[in-house]
Amino acid sequence: MNYQMLLTQMLEATLMSLRIFFVTLIFSLPLGLLVAKGRMSKIAVINLPVRLYILLMRGTPLMLQLLFFFYAFKPLFGIQLDRVLAAEVAFVLNYAAYFAEIFRGGIEGIPRGQYEAAKVLGFTRKQTFFRIILPQVIKHIIPPMGNEFITLVKDTSLAQVIGIVELLKVTSNWVSSAVEMTPLVIAGAFYLIMNGIVTRCFTIAEKRLDYYR
Amino acid sequence: MQILSAKNIKKSYDGTQVLNGISIEINKGEVLAIIGPSGSGKSTFLRCVTQLETVDSGEITICGETLVKNDAAGKAVYSDRASCVKIGLHIGLVFQNFNLFPHFSVLQNITEAPIRVLNKSKEEAEITALALLKKMDLSDKANAYPCQLSGGQQQRVSIARALAMNPDILFFDEPTSALDPELTGEILKVIRSLASERMTMAVVTHEMKFARDVADYVVFMDNGTIIEQGRPEQIFENTQNERTKAFLSRFNED
């Protein structure tokens, strides 16, 4: 077995997994916040479509959504998304729905008195949200966010259903052709290292925000 | 000079009349105490004049600016949003539960609004804040966080936070009700000293002795109406109304 070739391919595939991971986070976190706001809106025209979107994203398999954006987008909308873009769109939309519900839980957990104090002091709604509410929300949602980030690292492996060569795809190629288990062990170690780093980051963030209750 | 004028304020929640024609006036430098049993509408009244609730009908004028008045049909019409915000800057409110911002230090709790809302420089806001903290006897706590303070200390910070906005009138919504009995004294002391500086204030309180000593004027409310009002000597020593008598006698028992 050519270990150098194996490792090179696995590292390259890991970069693809990481790319999907970071692109998903960069876009789905702000989008999730926006969706959370829509979900909490009292205006039915905003609230109802947002609820439907969250239901669709959380109620169907992510793998189905990946297949949809790669294969069904062209017949429906006339545009063919390339594999990676289709994967990124599916991941962003899927994770934004989960993040939205986490944000919503965090925002609704802030006592009403915080809004009232801010209002009486003359803060605008925007200032109140970004300076007073959101920083407190972030502290409260760190544990559930940690779960999602870890799940996302592992979920990137689903991208192989639309032919993307990510870490687990390369691994299974090697395992099936070489009839050897080493790649599985290496892949496991790679995922563990990535999630070890994610966990460490969350521990640090939690510690940093520990200065208040 | 009249700071607050509220005329015939009415408000109901789901068909229950919470305020049934409340009229209150406060002049500059006066201290008003609002007393009455729980659920009598005292706090709701404060929440209406501080714009945390809206009224159904009635007229509220603060520092000569009209916040709300009745239309021809007798329904409340509020001024435009910009005016409401501007009128809100005349007032400060101290909450029962302090409502400090937990993620900000004591100093930042006090400077944030002057910097963001009044566009003061950080230096100027901090000088004012430190002076207020000194007055509240909390100079050593500027860099502490609210969770590290006692209830009494938190409430003094929240008074400093309200004063930093330089309001024309300061409202207190049961400022000692969330405190342990041994801590109420420090808050009442602060309010007394503000009264001696002729700060215009309206205090909703269950501290009868305090109301009697500090207030220039006392209003007794029950079931959303003003039952009796007058100078403290009049209310406490020459009580006219039976309901006021019954209410006050419960406090005199202990």
Tab-separated table of C-alpha atoms in Angstrom:
chain	number	residue	atom	x	y	z
A	1	MET	CA	0.000	0.000	0.000
A	2	ASN	CA	1.334	3.401	-1.005
A	3	TYR	CA	1.062	5.370	2.244
A	4	GLN	CA	2.400	8.566	0.836
A	5	MET	CA	-0.248	8.583	-1.857
A	6	LEU	CA	-2.919	7.620	0.653
A	7	LEU	CA	-2.007	10.443	3.010
A	8	THR	CA	-1.745	13.021	0.229
A	9	GLN	CA	-5.190	12.113	-1.045
A	10	MET	CA	-6.678	12.092	2.432
A	11	LEU	CA	-5.225	15.496	3.264
A	12	GLU	CA	-6.522	16.944	0.014
A	13	ALA	CA	-9.950	15.509	0.720
A	14	THR	CA	-9.802	16.937	4.246
A	15	LEU	CA	-9.322	20.381	2.732
A	16	MET	CA	-12.587	19.874	0.847
A	17	SER	CA	-14.339	18.848	4.066
A	18	LEU	CA	-12.934	21.922	5.808
A	19	ARG	CA	-14.009	24.141	2.954
A	20	ILE	CA	-17.596	22.954	3.266
A	21	PHE	CA	-17.364	23.356	7.048
A	22	PHE	CA	-16.184	26.980	6.946
A	23	VAL	CA	-18.379	28.126	4.061
A	24	THR	CA	-21.397	26.678	5.869
A	25	LEU	CA	-20.563	28.505	9.091
A	26	ILE	CA	-19.767	31.844	7.462
A	27	PHE	CA	-23.113	31.992	5.694
A	28	SER	CA	-25.458	30.011	7.883
A	29	LEU	CA	-24.743	31.817	11.158
A	30	PRO	CA	-25.865	35.275	9.962
A	31	LEU	CA	-28.640	33.694	7.905
A	32	GLY	CA	-29.745	31.742	10.964
A	33	LEU	CA	-29.988	34.950	12.968
A	34	LEU	CA	-32.117	36.501	10.257
A	35	VAL	CA	-34.330	33.402	10.082
A	36	ALA	CA	-34.703	33.482	13.881
A	37	LYS	CA	-35.921	37.087	13.637
A	38	GLY	CA	-38.389	36.048	10.942
A	39	ARG	CA	-39.565	33.089	12.991
A	40	MET	CA	-40.280	35.428	15.926
A	41	SER	CA	-42.056	37.978	13.751
A	42	LYS	CA	-45.713	38.555	14.539
A	43	ILE	CA	-46.405	39.293	10.873
A	44	ALA	CA	-47.917	36.178	9.311
A	45	VAL	CA	-46.518	36.844	5.821
A	46	ILE	CA	-43.019	36.606	7.306
A	47	ASN	CA	-43.606	34.100	10.066
A	48	LEU	CA	-45.432	31.397	8.104
A	49	PRO	CA	-42.983	30.994	5.184
A	50	VAL	CA	-40.102	30.963	7.684
A	51	ARG	CA	-41.781	28.209	9.685
A	52	LEU	CA	-42.344	26.222	6.487
A	53	TYR	CA	-38.672	26.652	5.553
A	54	ILE	CA	-37.519	25.439	8.983
A	55	LEU	CA	-39.888	22.473	8.774
A	56	LEU	CA	-38.560	21.505	5.327
A	57	MET	CA	-34.915	21.809	6.330
A	58	ARG	CA	-35.225	19.959	9.610
A	59	GLY	CA	-37.880	17.529	8.442
A	60	THR	CA	-36.101	16.051	5.419
A	61	PRO	CA	-32.690	14.353	5.251
A	62	LEU	CA	-29.730	16.592	4.514
A	63	MET	CA	-28.700	13.961	1.958
A	64	LEU	CA	-31.980	14.469	0.116
A	65	GLN	CA	-31.389	18.228	0.120
A	66	LEU	CA	-27.917	17.686	-1.345
A	67	LEU	CA	-29.370	15.550	-4.125
A	68	PHE	CA	-32.076	18.153	-4.721
A	69	PHE	CA	-29.721	21.077	-5.207
A	70	PHE	CA	-27.434	19.129	-7.516
A	71	TYR	CA	-29.934	17.179	-9.625
A	72	ALA	CA	-33.306	18.962	-9.352
A	73	PHE	CA	-32.170	22.563	-9.592
A	74	LYS	CA	-31.658	22.528	-13.370
A	75	PRO	CA	-35.002	20.970	-14.368
A	76	LEU	CA	-36.795	23.336	-11.960
A	77	PHE	CA	-34.922	26.615	-12.357
A	78	GLY	CA	-32.800	26.116	-15.451
A	79	ILE	CA	-29.484	26.600	-13.671
A	80	GLN	CA	-27.002	23.813	-13.081
A	81	LEU	CA	-25.097	24.331	-9.833
A	82	ASP	CA	-21.657	22.783	-9.819
A	83	ARG	CA	-21.143	20.021	-7.266
A	84	VAL	CA	-19.385	22.048	-4.601
A	85	LEU	CA	-21.721	25.032	-4.888
A	86	ALA	CA	-24.773	22.749	-4.692
A	87	ALA	CA	-23.326	21.154	-1.563
A	88	GLU	CA	-22.582	24.519	0.003
A	89	VAL	CA	-26.077	25.842	-0.723
A	90	ALA	CA	-27.650	22.733	0.807
A	91	PHE	CA	-25.441	22.848	3.906
A	92	VAL	CA	-25.949	26.600	4.443
A	93	LEU	CA	-29.738	26.394	4.123
A	94	ASN	CA	-29.929	23.280	6.300
A	95	TYR	CA	-27.710	24.551	9.096
A	96	ALA	CA	-29.280	28.019	9.076
A	97	ALA	CA	-32.578	26.373	10.046
A	98	TYR	CA	-30.996	24.646	13.051
A	99	PHE	CA	-29.012	27.733	14.043
A	100	ALA	CA	-32.188	29.821	13.782
A	101	GLU	CA	-33.923	27.692	16.391
A	102	ILE	CA	-30.887	27.922	18.682
A	103	PHE	CA	-30.772	31.708	18.273
A	104	ARG	CA	-34.503	31.912	18.908
A	105	GLY	CA	-34.172	29.948	22.129
A	106	GLY	CA	-31.340	32.244	23.222
A	107	ILE	CA	-33.159	35.455	22.333
A	108	GLU	CA	-36.389	34.391	24.018
A	109	GLY	CA	-34.410	33.487	27.133
A	110	ILE	CA	-33.308	37.090	27.719
A	111	PRO	CA	-35.491	38.666	30.430
A	112	ARG	CA	-37.941	41.348	29.309
A	113	GLY	CA	-36.389	43.731	31.830
A	114	GLN	CA	-33.276	44.012	29.645
A	115	TYR	CA	-35.350	45.387	26.765
A	116	GLU	CA	-37.263	47.690	29.123
A	117	ALA	CA	-34.096	49.091	30.724
A	118	ALA	CA	-32.627	49.694	27.256
A	119	LYS	CA	-35.799	51.372	26.036
A	120	VAL	CA	-36.054	53.722	29.006
A	121	LEU	CA	-32.396	54.710	28.532
A	122	GLY	CA	-33.197	55.683	24.948
A	123	PHE	CA	-31.329	52.983	23.010
A	124	THR	CA	-32.662	52.360	19.517
A	125	ARG	CA	-33.956	48.869	18.723
A	126	LYS	CA	-30.835	48.139	16.714
A	127	GLN	CA	-28.518	49.262	19.528
A	128	THR	CA	-30.561	47.266	22.011
A	129	PHE	CA	-30.257	44.110	19.945
A	130	PHE	CA	-26.592	44.309	19.000
A	131	ARG	CA	-25.160	45.879	22.182
A	132	ILE	CA	-27.408	44.489	24.923
A	133	ILE	CA	-29.246	41.369	23.769
A	134	LEU	CA	-26.973	39.563	21.288
A	135	PRO	CA	-23.851	39.433	23.503
A	136	GLN	CA	-25.915	37.772	26.225
A	137	VAL	CA	-27.530	35.416	23.700
A	138	ILE	CA	-24.115	34.256	22.491
A	139	LYS	CA	-23.084	33.262	25.989
A	140	HIS	CA	-26.239	31.224	26.479
A	141	ILE	CA	-26.148	29.409	23.141
A	142	ILE	CA	-22.532	28.266	23.260
A	143	PRO	CA	-23.307	24.702	24.448
A	144	PRO	CA	-25.955	23.908	21.774
A	145	MET	CA	-23.810	25.636	19.130
A	146	GLY	CA	-20.907	23.374	20.088
A	147	ASN	CA	-23.095	20.371	19.326
A	148	GLU	CA	-24.012	21.721	15.903
A	149	PHE	CA	-20.422	22.566	14.953
A	150	ILE	CA	-19.303	19.061	15.849
A	151	THR	CA	-22.164	17.520	13.909
A	152	LEU	CA	-21.267	19.707	10.931
A	153	VAL	CA	-17.680	18.407	10.851
A	154	LYS	CA	-19.056	14.886	10.518
A	155	ASP	CA	-21.940	15.846	8.201
A	156	THR	CA	-19.496	17.123	5.564
A	157	SER	CA	-19.050	13.438	4.682
A	158	LEU	CA	-22.578	13.449	3.236
A	159	ALA	CA	-21.366	15.602	0.342
A	160	GLN	CA	-20.056	12.435	-1.327
A	161	VAL	CA	-23.612	11.571	-2.479
A	162	ILE	CA	-23.258	14.196	-5.197
A	163	GLY	CA	-19.794	13.044	-6.133
A	164	ILE	CA	-17.701	15.355	-3.995
A	165	VAL	CA	-14.420	13.808	-2.935
A	166	GLU	CA	-14.181	14.603	0.740
A	167	LEU	CA	-12.366	12.785	3.525
A	168	LEU	CA	-14.705	9.844	3.980
A	169	LYS	CA	-15.122	9.282	0.225
A	170	VAL	CA	-11.363	8.935	-0.287
A	171	THR	CA	-11.227	6.657	2.701
A	172	SER	CA	-13.924	4.340	1.419
A	173	ASN	CA	-12.283	4.257	-2.027
A	174	TRP	CA	-9.045	3.037	-0.472
A	175	VAL	CA	-10.706	0.597	1.861
A	176	SER	CA	-12.768	-1.020	-0.884
A	177	SER	CA	-9.943	-1.274	-3.410
A	178	ALA	CA	-7.041	-2.178	-1.118
A	179	VAL	CA	-8.972	-4.285	1.371
A	180	GLU	CA	-7.107	-2.653	4.192
A	181	MET	CA	-8.425	-1.021	7.357
A	182	THR	CA	-5.660	1.540	7.953
A	183	PRO	CA	-7.429	4.356	6.035
A	184	LEU	CA	-10.452	3.983	8.323
A	185	VAL	CA	-8.270	4.479	11.363
A	186	ILE	CA	-6.582	7.486	9.809
A	187	ALA	CA	-9.912	9.041	8.786
A	188	GLY	CA	-11.225	8.508	12.320
A	189	ALA	CA	-8.146	10.236	13.689
A	190	PHE	CA	-8.608	13.162	11.286
A	191	TYR	CA	-12.227	13.690	12.357
A	192	LEU	CA	-11.221	13.431	15.999
A	193	ILE	CA	-8.477	16.035	15.553
A	194	MET	CA	-10.877	18.437	13.819
A	195	ASN	CA	-13.509	18.019	16.494
A	196	GLY	CA	-10.880	18.201	19.198
A	197	ILE	CA	-10.000	21.652	17.897
A	198	VAL	CA	-13.680	22.641	17.689
A	199	THR	CA	-14.242	21.479	21.265
A	200	ARG	CA	-11.173	23.359	22.463
A	201	CYS	CA	-12.385	26.578	20.807
A	202	PHE	CA	-15.750	26.250	22.509
A	203	THR	CA	-14.154	25.612	25.878
A	204	ILE	CA	-12.063	28.762	25.472
A	205	ALA	CA	-15.096	30.805	24.376
A	206	GLU	CA	-17.086	29.546	27.334
A	207	LYS	CA	-14.271	30.450	29.731
A	208	ARG	CA	-13.913	33.892	28.219
A	209	LEU	CA	-17.585	34.650	28.740
A	210	ASP	CA	-17.519	33.270	32.244
A	211	TYR	CA	-16.887	36.690	33.778
A	212	TYR	CA	-20.594	37.323	34.227
A	213	ARG	CA	-23.771	35.432	34.918
B	1	MET	CA	-42.770	74.474	36.667
B	2	GLN	CA	-44.737	71.385	35.862
B	3	ILE	CA	-42.626	68.348	34.991
B	4	LEU	CA	-45.353	65.727	34.650
B	5	SER	CA	-49.010	66.134	34.026
B	6	ALA	CA	-51.180	63.062	33.561
B	7	LYS	CA	-54.900	63.577	33.058
B	8	ASN	CA	-57.639	61.003	33.270
B	9	ILE	CA	-55.439	58.034	32.296
B	10	LYS	CA	-57.356	54.887	31.493
B	11	LYS	CA	-55.984	51.497	30.637
B	12	SER	CA	-57.403	48.005	30.539
B	13	TYR	CA	-55.925	44.576	29.928
B	14	ASP	CA	-58.257	42.038	28.323
B	15	GLY	CA	-61.352	43.797	29.599
B	16	THR	CA	-60.047	44.429	33.135
B	17	GLN	CA	-59.798	48.121	33.933
B	18	VAL	CA	-56.325	48.591	35.481
B	19	LEU	CA	-56.267	52.383	35.469
B	20	ASN	CA	-59.586	54.094	35.736
B	21	GLY	CA	-59.048	57.804	35.266
B	22	ILE	CA	-55.784	58.621	37.023
B	23	SER	CA	-54.726	62.279	37.159
B	24	ILE	CA	-51.387	63.187	38.698
B	25	GLU	CA	-49.238	66.301	38.499
B	26	ILE	CA	-45.667	66.720	39.626
B	27	ASN	CA	-43.846	70.039	39.825
B	28	LYS	CA	-40.127	70.575	39.586
B	29	GLY	CA	-38.271	69.610	42.726
B	30	GLU	CA	-41.197	67.695	44.195
B	31	VAL	CA	-41.179	64.152	45.478
B	32	LEU	CA	-44.366	62.193	44.948
B	33	ALA	CA	-45.016	58.888	46.689
B	34	ILE	CA	-47.574	56.505	45.247
B	35	ILE	CA	-48.844	53.959	47.757
B	36	GLY	CA	-51.537	51.315	47.660
B	37	PRO	CA	-52.118	47.566	47.762
B	38	SER	CA	-50.638	45.167	45.182
B	39	GLY	CA	-52.572	45.206	41.927
B	40	SER	CA	-53.877	48.699	42.512
B	41	GLY	CA	-52.313	49.992	39.284
B	42	LYS	CA	-49.380	51.942	40.782
B	43	SER	CA	-46.718	50.242	38.710
B	44	THR	CA	-48.896	50.250	35.599
B	45	PHE	CA	-49.215	54.003	35.952
B	46	LEU	CA	-45.407	54.373	36.079
B	47	ARG	CA	-45.073	52.051	33.108
B	48	CYS	CA	-47.506	54.241	31.148
B	49	VAL	CA	-45.663	57.504	31.778
B	50	THR	CA	-42.319	55.842	31.004
B	51	GLN	CA	-43.705	54.476	27.707
B	52	LEU	CA	-43.324	50.816	28.628
B	53	GLU	CA	-47.093	50.522	28.243
B	54	THR	CA	-49.567	52.502	26.165
B	55	VAL	CA	-52.701	54.101	27.560
B	56	ASP	CA	-56.200	53.629	26.156
B	57	SER	CA	-57.163	57.218	26.786
B	58	GLY	CA	-55.978	60.270	28.653
B	59	GLU	CA	-53.337	62.946	28.347
B	60	ILE	CA	-49.687	62.863	29.381
B	61	THR	CA	-47.436	65.912	29.174
B	62	ILE	CA	-43.803	65.813	30.250
B	63	CYS	CA	-41.762	69.021	30.537
B	64	GLY	CA	-44.382	70.819	28.459
B	65	GLU	CA	-44.225	68.292	25.620
B	66	THR	CA	-47.321	66.260	24.834
B	67	LEU	CA	-46.718	62.512	24.747
B	68	VAL	CA	-50.322	61.493	24.272
B	69	LYS	CA	-53.714	63.131	24.141
B	70	ASN	CA	-57.263	62.189	23.220
B	71	ASP	CA	-58.781	62.524	19.797
B	72	ALA	CA	-62.349	63.715	19.257
B	73	ALA	CA	-63.651	60.208	19.999
B	74	GLY	CA	-61.779	60.150	23.343
B	75	LYS	CA	-59.183	57.631	22.208
B	76	ALA	CA	-55.492	58.087	22.975
B	77	VAL	CA	-53.312	59.399	20.141
B	78	TYR	CA	-49.552	59.337	20.635
B	79	SER	CA	-47.115	61.869	19.213
B	80	ASP	CA	-44.841	60.753	16.383
B	81	ARG	CA	-42.057	58.345	17.176
B	82	ALA	CA	-39.273	60.934	17.197
B	83	SER	CA	-41.155	63.093	19.723
B	84	CYS	CA	-41.867	60.078	21.920
B	85	VAL	CA	-38.173	59.199	21.965
B	86	LYS	CA	-37.281	62.799	22.776
B	87	ILE	CA	-39.840	62.951	25.589
B	88	GLY	CA	-38.480	59.668	26.922
B	89	LEU	CA	-35.111	61.346	27.448
B	90	HIS	CA	-36.654	63.638	30.075
B	91	ILE	CA	-37.316	60.688	32.318
B	92	GLY	CA	-35.364	58.026	34.151
B	93	LEU	CA	-36.726	54.832	35.656
B	94	VAL	CA	-35.339	52.655	38.422
B	95	PHE	CA	-36.742	49.135	38.336
B	96	GLN	CA	-37.689	46.808	41.146
B	97	ASN	CA	-35.308	44.173	39.744
B	98	PHE	CA	-32.525	46.638	38.806
B	99	ASN	CA	-32.274	45.274	35.232
B	100	LEU	CA	-28.574	46.035	34.990
B	101	PHE	CA	-26.794	44.759	31.890
B	102	PRO	CA	-24.937	41.688	33.202
B	103	HIS	CA	-22.293	41.601	30.460
B	104	PHE	CA	-21.171	45.174	31.139
B	105	SER	CA	-19.007	46.313	34.031
B	106	VAL	CA	-20.535	48.736	36.516
B	107	LEU	CA	-18.812	51.629	34.743
B	108	GLN	CA	-20.020	50.553	31.297
B	109	ASN	CA	-23.560	50.075	32.589
B	110	ILE	CA	-23.511	53.782	33.428
B	111	THR	CA	-21.587	55.133	30.414
B	112	GLU	CA	-23.167	53.098	27.603
B	113	ALA	CA	-26.340	55.177	27.210
B	114	PRO	CA	-24.688	58.612	27.499
B	115	ILE	CA	-22.159	57.525	24.834
B	116	ARG	CA	-24.559	55.785	22.427
B	117	VAL	CA	-27.717	57.825	22.972
B	118	LEU	CA	-26.479	61.296	23.943
B	119	ASN	CA	-23.297	61.030	21.820
B	120	LYS	CA	-21.058	62.013	24.688
B	121	SER	CA	-17.365	61.254	24.472
B	122	LYS	CA	-16.123	58.233	26.399
B	123	GLU	CA	-13.970	60.436	28.646
B	124	GLU	CA	-16.823	62.796	29.492
B	125	ALA	CA	-19.208	59.904	30.171
B	126	GLU	CA	-16.654	58.212	32.415
B	127	ILE	CA	-15.989	61.365	34.441
B	128	THR	CA	-19.737	61.727	35.065
B	129	ALA	CA	-20.082	58.022	35.861
B	130	LEU	CA	-17.215	58.023	38.362
B	131	ALA	CA	-18.655	61.086	40.087
B	132	LEU	CA	-22.034	59.343	40.346
B	133	LEU	CA	-20.406	56.175	41.672
B	134	LYS	CA	-18.653	58.232	44.319
B	135	LYS	CA	-21.971	59.735	45.304
B	136	MET	CA	-23.435	56.217	45.532
B	137	ASP	CA	-20.472	55.186	47.686
B	138	LEU	CA	-19.405	52.633	45.066
B	139	SER	CA	-16.135	54.119	43.811
B	140	ASP	CA	-14.306	50.830	44.356
B	141	LYS	CA	-16.818	48.881	42.227
B	142	ALA	CA	-16.382	50.650	38.871
B	143	ASN	CA	-14.750	47.618	37.272
B	144	ALA	CA	-16.874	44.977	38.993
B	145	TYR	CA	-19.675	43.147	37.212
B	146	PRO	CA	-23.285	43.271	38.443
B	147	CYS	CA	-23.217	39.610	39.511
B	148	GLN	CA	-20.434	40.429	41.984
B	149	LEU	CA	-22.542	43.024	43.808
B	150	SER	CA	-25.174	42.774	46.519
B	151	GLY	CA	-28.751	43.686	45.666
B	152	GLY	CA	-28.410	47.047	47.358
B	153	GLN	CA	-25.225	47.811	45.440
B	154	GLN	CA	-26.859	46.768	42.162
B	155	GLN	CA	-29.788	49.047	42.838
B	156	ARG	CA	-27.439	51.964	43.550
B	157	VAL	CA	-25.682	51.299	40.239
B	158	SER	CA	-29.044	51.348	38.486
B	159	ILE	CA	-29.839	54.706	40.109
B	160	ALA	CA	-26.463	56.019	38.907
B	161	ARG	CA	-27.213	54.637	35.429
B	162	ALA	CA	-30.513	56.548	35.351
B	163	LEU	CA	-28.942	59.756	36.702
B	164	ALA	CA	-26.153	59.646	34.111
B	165	MET	CA	-28.762	60.527	31.492
B	166	ASN	CA	-29.482	63.701	33.442
B	167	PRO	CA	-33.262	63.219	33.535
B	168	ASP	CA	-35.732	65.928	34.565
B	169	ILE	CA	-37.692	63.408	36.589
B	170	LEU	CA	-36.764	60.063	38.061
B	171	PHE	CA	-39.326	57.320	38.608
B	172	PHE	CA	-38.826	54.489	41.062
B	173	ASP	CA	-40.891	51.320	40.741
B	174	GLU	CA	-40.782	49.708	44.189
B	175	PRO	CA	-37.010	50.182	44.385
B	176	THR	CA	-36.592	48.209	47.607
B	177	SER	CA	-39.099	45.387	47.096
B	178	ALA	CA	-36.533	42.920	45.691
B	179	LEU	CA	-34.036	43.608	48.480
B	180	ASP	CA	-33.401	41.908	51.787
B	181	PRO	CA	-34.821	44.059	54.602
B	182	GLU	CA	-31.360	45.030	55.865
B	183	LEU	CA	-30.473	46.434	52.432
B	184	THR	CA	-33.510	48.683	51.925
B	185	GLY	CA	-31.997	51.370	54.137
B	186	GLU	CA	-29.091	52.117	51.803
B	187	ILE	CA	-31.443	52.690	48.868
B	188	LEU	CA	-33.830	54.879	50.860
B	189	LYS	CA	-30.835	56.891	52.027
B	190	VAL	CA	-29.828	57.547	48.418
B	191	ILE	CA	-33.354	58.644	47.485
B	192	ARG	CA	-33.471	60.898	50.537
B	193	SER	CA	-30.226	62.573	49.535
B	194	LEU	CA	-31.533	63.067	45.981
B	195	ALA	CA	-34.660	64.630	47.478
B	196	SER	CA	-32.526	67.027	49.493
B	197	GLU	CA	-30.925	68.112	46.191
B	198	ARG	CA	-34.423	68.848	44.851
B	199	MET	CA	-34.413	66.053	42.291
B	200	THR	CA	-37.941	65.626	40.932
B	201	MET	CA	-39.064	62.088	41.719
B	202	ALA	CA	-42.079	59.789	41.766
B	203	VAL	CA	-41.699	56.720	43.938
B	204	VAL	CA	-44.016	53.725	44.022
B	205	THR	CA	-43.348	52.248	47.422
B	206	HIS	CA	-44.499	50.037	50.246
B	207	GLU	CA	-42.211	51.856	52.714
B	208	MET	CA	-44.751	53.967	54.574
B	209	LYS	CA	-42.329	55.640	56.938
B	210	PHE	CA	-40.176	56.634	53.997
B	211	ALA	CA	-43.166	58.008	52.054
B	212	ARG	CA	-44.178	60.027	55.067
B	213	ASP	CA	-40.713	61.478	55.678
B	214	VAL	CA	-39.545	62.169	52.155
B	215	ALA	CA	-42.570	62.821	49.952
B	216	ASP	CA	-44.021	66.261	49.397
B	217	TYR	CA	-47.198	64.696	48.184
B	218	VAL	CA	-48.750	61.254	48.624
B	219	VAL	CA	-51.224	59.476	46.383
B	220	PHE	CA	-53.124	56.425	47.614
B	221	MET	CA	-54.366	54.181	44.820
B	222	ASP	CA	-56.679	51.184	44.900
B	223	ASN	CA	-58.380	49.316	42.045
B	224	GLY	CA	-57.057	51.672	39.420
B	225	THR	CA	-58.342	54.860	40.974
B	226	ILE	CA	-56.890	57.492	43.278
B	227	ILE	CA	-58.723	57.110	46.570
B	228	GLU	CA	-57.009	59.847	48.493
B	229	GLN	CA	-54.195	62.322	47.932
B	230	GLY	CA	-52.552	65.114	49.796
B	231	ARG	CA	-49.588	66.144	51.868
B	232	PRO	CA	-48.096	63.274	53.898
B	233	GLU	CA	-49.294	64.634	57.264
B	234	GLN	CA	-52.795	64.752	55.860
B	235	ILE	CA	-52.725	61.206	54.444
B	236	PHE	CA	-50.995	59.543	57.364
B	237	GLU	CA	-52.326	61.485	60.356
B	238	ASN	CA	-55.644	62.803	59.228
B	239	THR	CA	-56.808	59.985	56.973
B	240	GLN	CA	-60.230	60.673	55.518
B	241	ASN	CA	-61.085	57.606	53.515
B	242	GLU	CA	-61.981	54.232	55.073
B	243	ARG	CA	-60.011	52.251	52.507
B	244	THR	CA	-56.901	54.332	53.122
B	245	LYS	CA	-57.378	53.844	56.845
B	246	ALA	CA	-57.718	50.074	56.432
B	247	PHE	CA	-54.630	49.956	54.214
B	248	LEU	CA	-52.477	52.058	56.552
B	249	SER	CA	-53.589	50.181	59.656
B	250	ARG	CA	-52.047	47.004	58.243
B	251	PHE	CA	-48.672	48.756	58.190
B	252	ASN	CA	-49.056	50.179	61.667
B	253	GLU	CA	-49.588	46.755	63.174
B	254	ASP	CA	-45.913	45.889	62.920
